[in-house]
């Protein structure tokens, strides 16, 4: 979709960013006042369409992002046609992304949607060249009313996070960094099971590329016992119910061994990528569409058939079932046979003395 960005200088000498969408609307951002105004009035369209900027460029923008801007902007025009400052964080984020030309160029929402079968996840899809973390963006969108199934994808992250606040290495142009906003009608105690939903979906997408995949408790997908993907789930409640859950997913797609060693250091020894495992370059657009399709399938089954089903499916793909493991948690270490997970997704270990221990969170390795 054609959008024109202009940097204008007002009569008072302050600067103003303008997004002019021909025949639709004008959005302005005042640097001095830091306010955002939206109008579809003919006089605004004429004024800003003709205005000469100190900087001007034409942008081929993501149509879904532009339509979302328009949708939010229309909410801030009252019945008398008066324009109010738009304090919606999603609107401001989208404006800055488009005005700054920071929409990811190697992927487009249209190319993903063209091959997407999912109906409830992936509308909308927001793609960014760089963010702090996709989960940060997804949580911000969730707090501002983003609908169920909203997807955030970045080409790179500067503050990518894994479980326990660990850094997730996120170089550009190679991998998948994605978060999805879910709004399930479930008890907060069941929200962590969305990690299991995501793990099964990622497993299926990875296996679909011909790789020998398995799941590691609680939130990793492995290829030949090396980590290829991880999940991070963050929840916000409203009263005693779940408001939304942001599920972040990182998948190493096209990192070579050389790049992994350079980016990860010693951690590269326990990591891999799909391209390393299969010997082929992975088409990111197709992989993203496949993963979103799988997420919808397994989310719908979780919601319709319950947590017993998703725990069963997760367990069938789990690589440590009935194997000896060492678990480290809260500065404690315990060894035993991993016999399964309970209804909350917590790991159940049978120790050598015959007693059982339940691990809520921690690191687990095969021994």
Short mmCIF file of C-alpha atoms in Angstrom, two decimals:
data_model
loop_
_atom_site.label_atom_id
_atom_site.label_comp_id
_atom_site.label_asym_id
_atom_site.label_seq_id
_atom_site.Cartn_x
_atom_site.Cartn_y
_atom_site.Cartn_z
CA UNK A 1 0.00 0.00 0.00
CA UNK A 2 1.36 3.44 -0.97
CA UNK A 3 2.03 5.80 1.94
CA UNK A 4 3.92 9.10 1.84
CA UNK A 5 6.07 10.20 4.76
CA UNK A 6 6.94 13.89 5.17
CA UNK A 7 8.99 15.82 7.72
CA UNK A 8 7.54 19.36 7.94
CA UNK A 9 8.61 22.51 9.77
CA UNK A 10 5.72 24.49 11.24
CA UNK A 11 5.45 28.28 11.36
CA UNK A 12 6.69 28.21 14.95
CA UNK A 13 9.83 26.38 13.84
CA UNK A 14 9.01 22.99 15.37
CA UNK A 15 9.12 19.79 13.35
CA UNK A 16 6.25 17.52 12.51
CA UNK A 17 6.17 13.97 11.09
CA UNK A 18 3.33 13.25 8.69
CA UNK A 19 1.98 10.04 7.21
CA UNK A 20 -0.19 10.90 4.21
CA UNK A 21 -2.31 8.04 2.91
CA UNK A 22 -3.76 9.27 -0.39
CA UNK A 23 -7.57 9.52 -0.48
CA UNK A 24 -7.81 8.07 3.04
CA UNK A 25 -6.32 10.05 5.90
CA UNK A 26 -3.48 12.08 7.37
CA UNK A 27 -1.67 11.32 10.63
CA UNK A 28 0.62 13.89 12.22
CA UNK A 29 3.10 13.73 15.09
CA UNK A 30 4.31 16.97 16.68
CA UNK A 31 7.85 16.73 18.03
CA UNK A 32 7.23 19.68 20.37
CA UNK A 33 3.89 18.54 21.82
CA UNK A 34 4.50 14.81 21.30
CA UNK A 35 0.90 14.34 20.22
CA UNK A 36 -0.60 12.28 17.44
CA UNK A 37 -3.56 13.54 15.42
CA UNK A 38 -5.64 11.71 12.83
CA UNK A 39 -8.01 13.12 10.25
CA UNK A 40 -9.80 11.95 7.13
CA UNK A 41 -11.21 15.42 6.37
CA UNK A 42 -10.82 16.71 2.82
CA UNK A 43 -9.16 19.95 3.97
CA UNK A 44 -6.47 17.99 5.86
CA UNK A 45 -5.92 15.72 2.86
CA UNK A 46 -5.49 18.72 0.56
CA UNK A 47 -3.27 20.61 3.00
CA UNK A 48 -0.85 17.80 3.78
CA UNK A 49 -0.99 16.29 0.31
CA UNK A 50 0.41 19.53 -1.16
CA UNK A 51 2.76 20.40 1.72
CA UNK A 52 6.46 20.36 0.87
CA UNK A 53 8.61 18.70 3.49
CA UNK A 54 12.27 19.07 4.38
CA UNK A 55 12.27 15.30 3.98
CA UNK A 56 9.88 13.23 1.93
CA UNK A 57 9.73 9.64 0.78
CA UNK A 58 7.23 7.17 -0.59
CA UNK A 59 6.79 3.94 1.36
CA UNK A 60 5.36 0.65 0.16
CA UNK A 61 3.69 -0.17 3.49
CA UNK A 62 2.13 -3.31 4.91
CA UNK A 63 -1.60 -2.97 4.15
CA UNK A 64 -2.67 -4.63 7.41
CA UNK A 65 -0.64 -2.13 9.45
CA UNK A 66 -2.10 0.84 7.56
CA UNK A 67 -5.64 -0.47 7.94
CA UNK A 68 -5.09 -0.94 11.67
CA UNK A 69 -3.85 2.68 11.95
CA UNK A 70 -7.00 3.87 10.21
CA UNK A 71 -9.22 1.67 12.38
CA UNK A 72 -7.74 3.05 15.62
CA UNK A 73 -7.61 6.63 14.32
CA UNK A 74 -11.32 6.65 13.49
CA UNK A 75 -12.08 5.84 17.14
CA UNK A 76 -10.58 9.17 18.20
CA UNK A 77 -12.86 11.32 16.05
CA UNK A 78 -15.95 12.25 18.04
CA UNK A 79 -19.47 12.58 16.53
CA UNK A 80 -18.91 16.31 15.90
CA UNK A 81 -15.79 15.59 13.89
CA UNK A 82 -13.39 17.01 16.48
CA UNK A 83 -9.91 15.48 16.58
CA UNK A 84 -8.32 14.35 19.82
CA UNK A 85 -4.76 13.37 20.71
CA UNK A 86 -4.35 9.64 20.16
CA UNK A 87 -2.80 8.09 23.27
CA UNK A 88 -3.11 4.48 22.06
CA UNK A 89 0.26 2.72 22.32
CA UNK A 90 -0.42 0.37 19.41
CA UNK A 91 -1.24 3.35 17.17
CA UNK A 92 1.96 5.18 18.16
CA UNK A 93 4.06 2.07 17.66
CA UNK A 94 2.66 1.47 14.18
CA UNK A 95 3.14 5.14 13.24
CA UNK A 96 6.78 5.13 14.33
CA UNK A 97 7.41 1.88 12.51
CA UNK A 98 5.97 3.11 9.22
CA UNK A 99 7.36 6.64 9.45
CA UNK A 100 10.80 5.31 10.31
CA UNK A 101 10.78 2.84 7.45
CA UNK A 102 11.48 0.06 9.93
CA UNK A 103 9.03 -2.45 8.53
CA UNK A 104 10.86 -5.69 7.79
CA UNK A 105 11.73 -5.82 4.12
CA UNK A 106 12.60 -9.50 3.86
CA UNK A 107 9.14 -10.66 4.95
CA UNK A 108 5.69 -9.23 4.44
CA UNK A 109 2.39 -9.95 6.13
CA UNK A 110 0.81 -10.42 2.72
CA UNK A 111 3.27 -13.14 1.70
CA UNK A 112 2.59 -15.02 4.93
CA UNK A 113 -1.18 -14.64 4.75
CA UNK A 114 -1.22 -15.77 1.14
CA UNK A 115 -0.28 -19.31 2.21
CA UNK A 116 -1.80 -19.24 5.70
CA UNK A 117 -4.69 -21.61 6.48
CA UNK A 118 -5.28 -20.37 10.04
CA UNK A 119 -8.40 -18.25 10.54
CA UNK A 120 -8.07 -17.00 14.12
CA UNK A 121 -4.29 -16.57 14.52
CA UNK A 122 -2.40 -14.20 12.24
CA UNK A 123 -4.89 -11.37 11.82
CA UNK A 124 -3.24 -8.99 12.25
CA UNK A 125 0.45 -9.73 11.72
CA UNK A 126 2.92 -6.99 12.70
CA UNK A 127 6.42 -7.28 11.27
CA UNK A 128 9.35 -5.21 12.50
CA UNK A 129 12.94 -4.93 11.39
CA UNK A 130 14.12 -4.66 15.01
CA UNK A 131 12.49 -4.59 18.45
CA UNK A 132 13.66 -4.98 22.03
CA UNK A 133 11.76 -8.27 22.20
CA UNK A 134 8.64 -9.47 20.44
CA UNK A 135 7.11 -10.41 23.79
CA UNK A 136 7.54 -6.84 25.03
CA UNK A 137 5.66 -5.59 21.97
CA UNK A 138 3.00 -8.31 22.25
CA UNK A 139 2.41 -7.53 25.94
CA UNK A 140 2.11 -3.82 25.20
CA UNK A 141 -0.37 -4.55 22.42
CA UNK A 142 -2.26 -6.92 24.74
CA UNK A 143 -2.58 -4.23 27.41
CA UNK A 144 -3.95 -1.89 24.73
CA UNK A 145 -6.65 -4.29 23.58
CA UNK A 146 -5.01 -6.28 20.78
CA UNK A 147 -7.32 -9.03 19.62
CA UNK A 148 -6.80 -12.76 20.12
CA UNK A 149 -4.40 -14.16 17.55
CA UNK A 150 -2.37 -10.97 17.03
CA UNK A 151 1.11 -11.94 15.80
CA UNK A 152 4.33 -9.94 16.25
CA UNK A 153 7.43 -10.89 14.23
CA UNK A 154 10.85 -9.23 14.24
CA UNK A 155 13.87 -9.68 12.01
CA UNK A 156 16.11 -9.13 15.05
CA UNK A 157 15.84 -8.42 18.79
CA UNK A 158 18.08 -6.32 21.01
CA UNK A 159 16.65 -7.70 24.27
CA UNK A 160 15.56 -11.19 23.26
CA UNK A 161 14.70 -13.23 26.36
CA UNK A 162 14.37 -16.87 27.20
CA UNK A 163 13.17 -18.51 30.38
CA UNK A 164 14.65 -17.30 33.71
CA UNK A 165 15.60 -13.96 32.07
CA UNK A 166 18.30 -15.59 29.94
CA UNK A 167 19.36 -13.80 26.77
CA UNK A 168 18.08 -15.17 23.47
CA UNK A 169 20.62 -14.53 20.69
CA UNK A 170 18.70 -12.80 17.89
CA UNK A 171 20.80 -11.87 14.81
CA UNK A 172 18.94 -10.42 11.79
CA UNK A 173 18.01 -12.12 8.57
CA UNK A 174 18.34 -15.71 9.77
CA UNK A 175 15.81 -16.96 12.30
CA UNK A 176 12.28 -16.60 13.59
CA UNK A 177 11.42 -14.37 16.56
CA UNK A 178 7.66 -14.31 17.04
CA UNK A 179 5.06 -13.70 19.73
CA UNK A 180 1.33 -14.37 19.71
CA UNK A 181 -1.36 -12.76 21.86
CA UNK A 182 -3.88 -15.33 23.14
CA UNK A 183 -7.07 -14.48 25.03
CA UNK A 184 -8.20 -17.86 26.38
CA UNK A 185 -11.14 -18.33 28.71
CA UNK A 186 -9.20 -20.45 31.21
CA UNK A 187 -8.08 -20.32 34.84
CA UNK A 188 -4.74 -18.56 35.41
CA UNK A 189 -3.34 -21.81 36.80
CA UNK A 190 -3.79 -23.41 33.36
CA UNK A 191 -2.11 -20.61 31.39
CA UNK A 192 1.40 -22.19 31.58
CA UNK A 193 0.03 -25.07 29.52
CA UNK A 194 0.05 -22.71 26.53
CA UNK A 195 3.79 -23.35 26.59
CA UNK A 196 2.93 -27.01 25.92
CA UNK A 197 0.61 -25.95 23.08
CA UNK A 198 3.43 -23.90 21.54
CA UNK A 199 5.98 -26.69 22.06
CA UNK A 200 3.81 -29.25 20.22
CA UNK A 201 3.18 -26.75 17.38
CA UNK A 202 6.89 -25.96 17.03
CA UNK A 203 7.75 -29.68 17.17
CA UNK A 204 5.36 -30.38 14.30
CA UNK A 205 6.70 -27.46 12.22
CA UNK A 206 10.30 -28.54 12.81
CA UNK A 207 9.55 -32.20 12.10
CA UNK A 208 7.81 -31.08 8.91
CA UNK A 209 11.21 -29.89 7.66
CA UNK A 210 12.55 -33.45 7.97
CA UNK A 211 14.40 -33.00 11.27
CA UNK A 212 14.59 -35.50 14.13
CA UNK A 213 12.79 -33.40 16.76
CA UNK A 214 11.92 -33.92 20.41
CA UNK A 215 10.58 -31.75 23.26
CA UNK A 216 12.56 -30.97 26.40
CA UNK A 217 10.75 -29.95 29.58
CA UNK A 218 9.60 -27.29 30.09
CA UNK A 219 9.91 -25.16 26.97
CA UNK A 220 12.52 -26.29 24.43
CA UNK A 221 12.46 -28.18 21.16
CA UNK A 222 15.58 -30.19 20.32
CA UNK A 223 17.08 -31.76 17.23
CA UNK A 224 19.36 -34.69 18.10
CA UNK A 225 19.50 -33.40 21.71
CA UNK A 226 20.58 -29.87 20.69
CA UNK A 227 18.32 -26.85 21.19
CA UNK A 228 16.71 -25.45 18.07
CA UNK A 229 13.78 -23.56 19.62
CA UNK A 230 12.48 -22.15 22.87
CA UNK A 231 9.26 -20.66 24.23
CA UNK A 232 8.51 -17.92 26.77
CA UNK A 233 4.99 -17.45 28.15
CA UNK A 234 3.86 -14.29 29.97
CA UNK A 235 0.39 -13.79 31.40
CA UNK A 236 -1.68 -10.81 32.51
CA UNK A 237 -4.80 -11.34 34.59
CA UNK A 238 -7.94 -9.29 35.08
CA UNK A 239 -9.46 -10.09 38.43
CA UNK A 240 -9.43 -13.86 38.76
CA UNK A 241 -9.41 -14.53 35.02
CA UNK A 242 -6.79 -14.46 32.29
CA UNK A 243 -6.79 -11.21 30.33
CA UNK A 244 -4.20 -12.32 27.80
CA UNK A 245 -1.17 -14.55 27.41
CA UNK A 246 1.80 -13.61 25.23
CA UNK A 247 3.64 -16.66 23.94
CA UNK A 248 7.08 -15.90 22.53
CA UNK A 249 8.77 -18.37 20.19
CA UNK A 250 12.33 -18.35 18.93
CA UNK A 251 13.47 -20.84 16.30
CA UNK A 252 17.00 -21.11 14.87
CA UNK A 253 16.32 -21.50 11.16
CA UNK A 254 19.29 -20.56 9.01
CA UNK A 255 22.21 -20.07 11.41
CA UNK A 256 25.35 -21.92 10.32
CA UNK A 257 27.72 -23.52 12.81
CA UNK A 258 30.17 -20.67 12.24
CA UNK A 259 27.53 -18.02 13.01
CA UNK A 260 26.32 -19.90 16.10
CA UNK A 261 29.85 -20.11 17.49
CA UNK A 262 30.42 -16.42 16.81
CA UNK A 263 27.10 -15.26 18.28
CA UNK A 264 26.67 -17.75 21.15
CA UNK A 265 30.17 -18.63 22.27
CA UNK A 266 30.30 -21.80 24.38
CA UNK A 267 26.49 -22.13 24.33
CA UNK A 268 26.78 -23.04 20.64
CA UNK A 269 27.86 -26.53 21.71
CA UNK A 270 24.31 -27.34 22.83
CA UNK A 271 22.53 -25.43 20.04
CA UNK A 272 21.66 -26.20 16.45
CA UNK A 273 19.55 -24.83 13.60
CA UNK A 274 17.20 -26.32 11.06
CA UNK A 275 19.58 -25.56 8.21
CA UNK A 276 22.41 -27.33 10.03
CA UNK A 277 20.20 -30.35 10.72
CA UNK A 278 18.72 -30.64 7.23
CA UNK A 279 21.48 -29.23 5.05
CA UNK A 280 18.96 -26.93 3.37
CA UNK A 281 18.09 -23.25 3.61
CA UNK A 282 14.74 -22.76 5.31
CA UNK A 283 12.13 -20.53 3.67
CA UNK A 284 11.12 -18.26 6.55
CA UNK A 285 7.79 -17.26 5.04
CA UNK A 286 6.67 -20.87 4.59
CA UNK A 287 7.95 -21.90 8.02
CA UNK A 288 6.12 -19.03 9.74
CA UNK A 289 2.86 -19.87 7.96
CA UNK A 290 3.23 -23.55 8.88
CA UNK A 291 3.93 -22.71 12.52
CA UNK A 292 0.94 -20.36 12.79
CA UNK A 293 -1.27 -23.06 11.27
CA UNK A 294 0.01 -25.58 13.82
CA UNK A 295 -0.51 -23.10 16.68
CA UNK A 296 -4.14 -22.67 15.69
CA UNK A 297 -4.71 -26.43 15.42
CA UNK A 298 -3.25 -27.23 18.83
CA UNK A 299 -4.70 -24.18 20.58
CA UNK A 300 -8.18 -25.09 19.37
CA UNK A 301 -7.73 -28.68 20.52
CA UNK A 302 -6.51 -27.47 23.92
CA UNK A 303 -9.54 -25.22 24.30
CA UNK A 304 -12.06 -27.80 23.08
CA UNK A 305 -10.61 -31.04 24.51
CA UNK A 306 -8.90 -29.75 27.63
CA UNK A 307 -5.51 -29.97 29.28
CA UNK A 308 -5.48 -33.77 29.48
CA UNK A 309 -5.27 -33.88 25.69
CA UNK A 310 -2.43 -31.38 25.34
CA UNK A 311 -0.42 -33.03 28.15
CA UNK A 312 -0.84 -36.40 26.39
CA UNK A 313 0.27 -35.00 23.03
CA UNK A 314 3.20 -33.17 24.63
CA UNK A 315 4.30 -36.31 26.50
CA UNK A 316 4.30 -38.39 23.30
CA UNK A 317 6.86 -35.95 21.85
CA UNK A 318 8.90 -35.58 25.04
CA UNK A 319 12.47 -36.86 24.75
CA UNK A 320 13.06 -37.63 28.44
CA UNK A 321 10.11 -39.87 29.23
CA UNK A 322 11.12 -42.62 31.70
CA UNK A 323 14.78 -41.63 31.39
CA UNK A 324 17.23 -40.70 34.13
CA UNK A 325 17.67 -36.94 34.54
CA UNK A 326 19.25 -34.40 36.82
CA UNK A 327 17.09 -31.40 37.80
CA UNK A 328 18.54 -28.19 39.21
CA UNK A 329 16.15 -25.72 40.84
CA UNK A 330 16.28 -23.13 43.63
CA UNK A 331 19.94 -24.04 44.31
CA UNK A 332 18.88 -27.67 44.78
CA UNK A 333 19.84 -30.69 42.68
CA UNK A 334 17.95 -33.95 42.42
CA UNK A 335 18.33 -37.04 40.24
CA UNK A 336 15.77 -39.62 39.28
CA UNK A 337 13.56 -41.06 36.57
CA UNK A 338 11.38 -38.56 34.74
CA UNK A 339 8.04 -40.34 34.90
CA UNK A 340 5.89 -37.58 33.43
CA UNK A 341 4.23 -34.26 34.15
CA UNK A 342 1.22 -33.54 36.34
CA UNK A 343 -1.97 -31.70 35.37
CA UNK A 344 -0.21 -28.34 35.81
CA UNK A 345 2.68 -29.28 33.54
CA UNK A 346 5.14 -29.71 36.43
CA UNK A 347 7.82 -32.38 36.07
CA UNK A 348 7.43 -35.52 38.19
CA UNK A 349 10.62 -37.33 39.23
CA UNK A 350 10.89 -40.73 40.91
CA UNK A 351 14.00 -40.62 43.09
CA UNK A 352 16.28 -43.52 43.91
CA UNK A 353 14.72 -43.92 47.36
CA UNK A 354 11.32 -44.49 45.77
CA UNK A 355 9.85 -41.13 46.71
CA UNK A 356 8.42 -38.68 44.18
CA UNK A 357 9.43 -35.05 43.73
CA UNK A 358 7.56 -32.45 41.68
CA UNK A 359 9.67 -29.79 39.91
CA UNK A 360 7.79 -26.57 39.14
CA UNK A 361 10.66 -24.77 37.36
CA UNK A 362 14.31 -25.50 36.74
CA UNK A 363 16.91 -26.96 34.40
CA UNK A 364 16.81 -30.63 33.47
CA UNK A 365 19.52 -32.66 31.72
CA UNK A 366 19.74 -36.29 30.72
CA UNK A 367 22.37 -38.33 32.57
#
